[in-house]
CSV table of N, CA and C in Angstrom, one decimal:
chain,number,residue,atom,x,y,z
A,1,MET,N,-25.1,3.9,-8.6
A,1,MET,CA,-24.1,3.3,-9.4
A,1,MET,C,-23.3,2.4,-8.6
A,2,ILE,N,-23.0,1.1,-8.9
A,2,ILE,CA,-22.3,0.2,-8.2
A,2,ILE,C,-20.8,0.3,-8.5
A,3,TYR,N,-20.3,-0.2,-9.6
A,3,TYR,CA,-18.9,-0.2,-9.9
A,3,TYR,C,-18.7,-0.1,-11.4
A,4,SER,N,-18.2,0.9,-11.9
A,4,SER,CA,-17.9,1.0,-13.3
A,4,SER,C,-16.7,1.9,-13.6
A,5,GLY,N,-16.5,1.9,-14.8
A,5,GLY,CA,-15.3,2.8,-15.3
A,5,GLY,C,-14.0,2.4,-15.2
A,6,GLY,N,-13.8,1.2,-14.6
A,6,GLY,CA,-12.5,0.6,-14.4
A,6,GLY,C,-11.6,1.2,-13.4
A,7,GLN,N,-12.1,2.1,-12.6
A,7,GLN,CA,-11.5,2.7,-11.4
A,7,GLN,C,-11.8,1.8,-10.2
A,8,ARG,N,-10.8,1.9,-9.2
A,8,ARG,CA,-11.0,1.1,-8.0
A,8,ARG,C,-11.9,2.0,-7.2
A,9,PRO,N,-12.9,1.2,-6.5
A,9,PRO,CA,-13.8,1.9,-5.6
A,9,PRO,C,-13.1,2.4,-4.4
A,10,LEU,N,-13.5,3.5,-3.9
A,10,LEU,CA,-13.0,4.1,-2.6
A,10,LEU,C,-14.0,3.8,-1.5
A,11,PRO,N,-13.6,3.7,-0.3
A,11,PRO,CA,-14.5,3.4,0.9
A,11,PRO,C,-15.7,4.3,0.9
A,12,HIS,N,-15.6,5.6,0.8
A,12,HIS,CA,-16.7,6.4,0.8
A,12,HIS,C,-17.7,6.2,-0.4
A,13,GLN,N,-17.1,5.7,-1.5
A,13,GLN,CA,-18.0,5.4,-2.7
A,13,GLN,C,-18.8,4.2,-2.3
A,14,VAL,N,-18.2,3.1,-1.7
A,14,VAL,CA,-18.8,2.0,-1.3
A,14,VAL,C,-20.1,2.3,-0.4
A,15,ARG,N,-19.8,3.2,0.5
A,15,ARG,CA,-20.8,3.6,1.5
A,15,ARG,C,-22.0,4.3,0.9
A,16,ALA,N,-21.6,5.1,-0.2
A,16,ALA,CA,-22.7,5.9,-0.9
A,16,ALA,C,-23.5,5.2,-1.9
A,17,VAL,N,-23.2,4.0,-2.2
A,17,VAL,CA,-24.0,3.2,-3.2
A,17,VAL,C,-25.4,3.0,-2.8
A,18,THR,N,-26.3,3.3,-3.7
A,18,THR,CA,-27.6,3.1,-3.5
A,18,THR,C,-28.2,2.0,-4.4
A,19,PHE,N,-29.3,1.3,-4.0
A,19,PHE,CA,-29.8,0.2,-4.7
A,19,PHE,C,-31.2,0.5,-4.9
A,20,GLY,N,-31.8,0.1,-6.1
A,20,GLY,CA,-33.2,0.1,-6.4
A,20,GLY,C,-33.8,-0.9,-5.5
A,21,THR,N,-35.2,-0.7,-5.4
A,21,THR,CA,-36.0,-1.6,-4.5
A,21,THR,C,-36.8,-2.5,-5.5
A,22,SER,N,-37.2,-3.7,-4.9
A,22,SER,CA,-38.1,-4.5,-5.6
A,22,SER,C,-38.9,-5.2,-4.6
A,23,ARG,N,-40.0,-5.8,-5.2
A,23,ARG,CA,-40.9,-6.3,-4.2
A,23,ARG,C,-40.4,-7.4,-3.4
A,24,ARG,N,-39.5,-8.3,-4.0
A,24,ARG,CA,-38.9,-9.4,-3.3
A,24,ARG,C,-37.4,-9.3,-3.4
A,25,GLY,N,-36.8,-8.2,-3.2
A,25,GLY,CA,-35.4,-7.9,-3.3
A,25,GLY,C,-34.8,-8.2,-1.9
A,26,LEU,N,-33.5,-7.9,-1.9
A,26,LEU,CA,-32.7,-8.2,-0.7
A,26,LEU,C,-33.1,-7.2,0.4
A,27,ASP,N,-32.8,-7.5,1.6
A,27,ASP,CA,-33.1,-6.7,2.8
A,27,ASP,C,-32.0,-5.5,2.7
A,28,PRO,N,-32.5,-4.4,2.6
A,28,PRO,CA,-31.5,-3.2,2.4
A,28,PRO,C,-30.6,-3.0,3.7
A,29,ALA,N,-31.2,-3.2,4.8
A,29,ALA,CA,-30.4,-3.1,6.0
A,29,ALA,C,-29.2,-4.0,5.9
A,30,GLN,N,-29.4,-5.3,5.5
A,30,GLN,CA,-28.3,-6.2,5.4
A,30,GLN,C,-27.2,-5.8,4.4
A,31,VAL,N,-27.7,-5.3,3.2
A,31,VAL,CA,-27.0,-5.0,2.0
A,31,VAL,C,-26.0,-3.7,2.5
A,32,TYR,N,-26.6,-2.7,3.2
A,32,TYR,CA,-25.9,-1.6,3.5
A,32,TYR,C,-24.9,-1.9,4.7
A,33,ASP,N,-25.3,-2.8,5.6
A,33,ASP,CA,-24.3,-3.3,6.7
A,33,ASP,C,-23.1,-4.0,6.1
A,34,TYR,N,-23.4,-4.8,5.0
A,34,TYR,CA,-22.3,-5.5,4.4
A,34,TYR,C,-21.4,-4.5,3.6
A,35,LEU,N,-22.0,-3.6,3.0
A,35,LEU,CA,-21.2,-2.5,2.2
A,35,LEU,C,-20.3,-1.7,3.3
A,36,ASN,N,-20.9,-1.4,4.4
A,36,ASN,CA,-20.1,-0.7,5.4
A,36,ASN,C,-18.9,-1.4,6.0
A,37,ARG,N,-19.1,-2.8,6.1
A,37,ARG,CA,-18.0,-3.7,6.6
A,37,ARG,C,-17.0,-3.8,5.5
A,38,ILE,N,-17.4,-3.8,4.3
A,38,ILE,CA,-16.4,-3.9,3.2
A,38,ILE,C,-15.7,-2.6,3.1
A,39,ALA,N,-16.3,-1.4,3.2
A,39,ALA,CA,-15.7,-0.1,3.2
A,39,ALA,C,-14.7,0.0,4.3
A,40,ASP,N,-15.1,-0.6,5.6
A,40,ASP,CA,-14.2,-0.5,6.7
A,40,ASP,C,-12.9,-1.3,6.4
A,41,GLU,N,-13.1,-2.4,5.8
A,41,GLU,CA,-11.9,-3.3,5.5
A,41,GLU,C,-11.0,-2.6,4.4
A,42,MET,N,-11.7,-1.9,3.5
A,42,MET,CA,-10.9,-1.2,2.5
A,42,MET,C,-10.1,-0.1,3.1
A,43,GLU,N,-10.6,0.6,4.1
A,43,GLU,CA,-9.9,1.6,4.8
A,43,GLU,C,-8.7,1.0,5.6
A,44,ARG,N,-8.9,-0.1,6.2
A,44,ARG,CA,-7.9,-0.8,7.0
A,44,ARG,C,-6.8,-1.2,6.0
A,45,LEU,N,-7.1,-1.8,4.9
A,45,LEU,CA,-6.1,-2.2,4.0
A,45,LEU,C,-5.3,-1.1,3.4
A,46,HIS,N,-6.0,0.0,3.1
A,46,HIS,CA,-5.4,1.2,2.6
A,46,HIS,C,-4.3,1.7,3.6
A,47,ARG,N,-4.7,1.7,4.9
A,47,ARG,CA,-3.8,2.2,5.8
A,47,ARG,C,-2.6,1.4,6.0
A,48,ALA,N,-2.8,0.0,5.9
A,48,ALA,CA,-1.7,-1.0,5.9
A,48,ALA,C,-0.8,-0.9,4.7
A,49,LEU,N,-1.4,-0.6,3.6
A,49,LEU,CA,-0.5,-0.4,2.3
A,49,LEU,C,0.3,0.8,2.4
A,50,THR,N,-0.3,1.9,3.0
A,50,THR,CA,0.4,3.1,3.2
A,50,THR,C,1.6,2.8,4.1
A,51,THR,N,1.4,2.2,5.2
A,51,THR,CA,2.4,1.9,6.2
A,51,THR,C,3.5,1.0,5.5
A,52,ALA,N,3.2,0.0,4.8
A,52,ALA,CA,4.0,-0.9,4.1
A,52,ALA,C,4.9,-0.1,3.1
A,53,ASN,N,4.3,0.8,2.3
A,53,ASN,CA,4.9,1.6,1.3
A,53,ASN,C,6.0,2.4,2.0
A,54,THR,N,5.6,3.1,3.1
A,54,THR,CA,6.5,4.0,3.7
A,54,THR,C,7.7,3.2,4.3
A,55,GLU,N,7.4,2.0,4.9
A,55,GLU,CA,8.6,1.2,5.4
A,55,GLU,C,9.4,0.7,4.2
A,56,ALA,N,8.8,0.4,3.1
A,56,ALA,CA,9.7,-0.1,2.0
A,56,ALA,C,10.6,1.0,1.5
A,57,GLU,N,10.1,2.3,1.5
A,57,GLU,CA,10.8,3.4,1.1
A,57,GLU,C,12.1,3.6,2.0
A,58,ARG,N,11.8,3.6,3.4
A,58,ARG,CA,12.8,3.7,4.4
A,58,ARG,C,13.8,2.6,4.2
A,59,ILE,N,13.4,1.4,3.9
A,59,ILE,CA,14.4,0.3,3.8
A,59,ILE,C,15.3,0.6,2.5
A,60,ARG,N,14.7,1.0,1.4
A,60,ARG,CA,15.3,1.2,0.1
A,60,ARG,C,16.4,2.3,0.3
A,61,GLN,N,16.0,3.4,1.1
A,61,GLN,CA,16.9,4.5,1.4
A,61,GLN,C,18.2,3.9,2.3
A,62,ALA,N,17.9,3.2,3.3
A,62,ALA,CA,18.8,2.6,4.1
A,62,ALA,C,19.8,1.7,3.2
A,63,LEU,N,19.3,0.9,2.4
A,63,LEU,CA,20.0,0.0,1.5
A,63,LEU,C,21.0,0.8,0.7
A,64,ARG,N,20.5,1.9,0.1
A,64,ARG,CA,21.2,2.8,-0.8
A,64,ARG,C,22.4,3.4,0.0
A,65,GLN,N,22.1,3.8,1.2
A,65,GLN,CA,23.2,4.4,2.1
A,65,GLN,C,24.3,3.4,2.4
A,66,TRP,N,23.8,2.2,2.8
A,66,TRP,CA,24.8,1.0,3.1
A,66,TRP,C,25.6,0.8,1.8
A,67,GLN,N,25.0,0.7,0.7
A,67,GLN,CA,25.7,0.3,-0.6
A,67,GLN,C,26.8,1.4,-0.9
A,68,THR,N,26.3,2.7,-0.7
A,68,THR,CA,27.3,3.8,-0.8
A,68,THR,C,28.5,3.7,0.1
A,69,ARG,N,28.2,3.3,1.3
A,69,ARG,CA,29.4,3.2,2.4
A,69,ARG,C,30.2,2.1,1.9
A,70,GLN,N,29.6,0.9,1.6
A,70,GLN,CA,30.4,-0.2,1.2
A,70,GLN,C,31.3,0.0,0.0
A,71,ALA,N,30.7,0.7,-1.0
A,71,ALA,CA,31.5,0.9,-2.2
A,71,ALA,C,32.6,1.9,-1.9
A,72,ALA,N,32.4,2.8,-1.0
A,72,ALA,CA,33.4,3.8,-0.6
A,72,ALA,C,34.5,3.1,0.2
A,73,HIS,N,34.1,2.2,1.1
A,73,HIS,CA,35.0,1.3,1.9
A,73,HIS,C,35.9,0.4,1.0
A,74,HIS,N,35.2,-0.3,0.1
A,74,HIS,CA,35.8,-1.2,-0.8
A,74,HIS,C,36.8,-0.3,-1.8
A,75,HIS,N,36.4,0.8,-2.3
A,75,HIS,CA,37.4,1.6,-3.0
A,75,HIS,C,38.6,2.1,-2.2
A,76,GLY,N,38.4,2.4,-0.9
A,76,GLY,CA,39.5,2.8,-0.1
A,76,GLY,C,40.4,1.7,0.1
A,77,GLU,N,39.9,0.4,0.3
A,77,GLU,CA,40.8,-0.7,0.5
A,77,GLU,C,41.6,-1.0,-0.7
A,78,THR,N,41.0,-0.8,-1.9
A,78,THR,CA,41.7,-1.2,-3.2
A,78,THR,C,42.9,-0.2,-3.4
A,79,VAL,N,42.7,1.0,-3.0
A,79,VAL,CA,43.7,2.1,-3.2
A,79,VAL,C,44.8,1.8,-2.2
A,80,HIS,N,44.4,1.5,-0.9
A,80,HIS,CA,45.3,1.3,0.1
A,80,HIS,C,46.2,0.1,-0.1
A,81,ARG,N,45.7,-1.0,-0.7
A,81,ARG,CA,46.4,-2.3,-1.0
A,81,ARG,C,47.4,-1.9,-2.1
A,82,ARG,N,47.1,-1.2,-3.1
A,82,ARG,CA,48.0,-1.0,-4.2
A,82,ARG,C,49.1,0.0,-3.8
A,83,GLY,N,48.7,0.9,-2.9
A,83,GLY,CA,49.6,1.8,-2.5
A,83,GLY,C,49.7,3.0,-3.4
A,84,PRO,N,50.5,4.1,-3.2
A,84,PRO,CA,50.4,5.2,-4.0
A,84,PRO,C,51.0,4.9,-5.4
A,85,GLN,N,50.5,5.6,-6.3
A,85,GLN,CA,50.9,5.4,-7.7
A,85,GLN,C,51.6,6.6,-8.4
């Protein structure tokens, strides 16, 4: 089975694909070599995406912390400028 069902193929699925043979078909070694290279690239991209998502989450958390500190700092300046009420 090549690709169906609307799901994204996973690298191990690409490597496991089989093809029927025909008298004048494609060279199976070339086909499987190409599929292995595609699967390797998929794995590399998956690792890069995981790394990027992890870094994005770290940055989001740092931004939230910074915003919280800025809001607290700004709130403290406003109270200090007005003085006690």
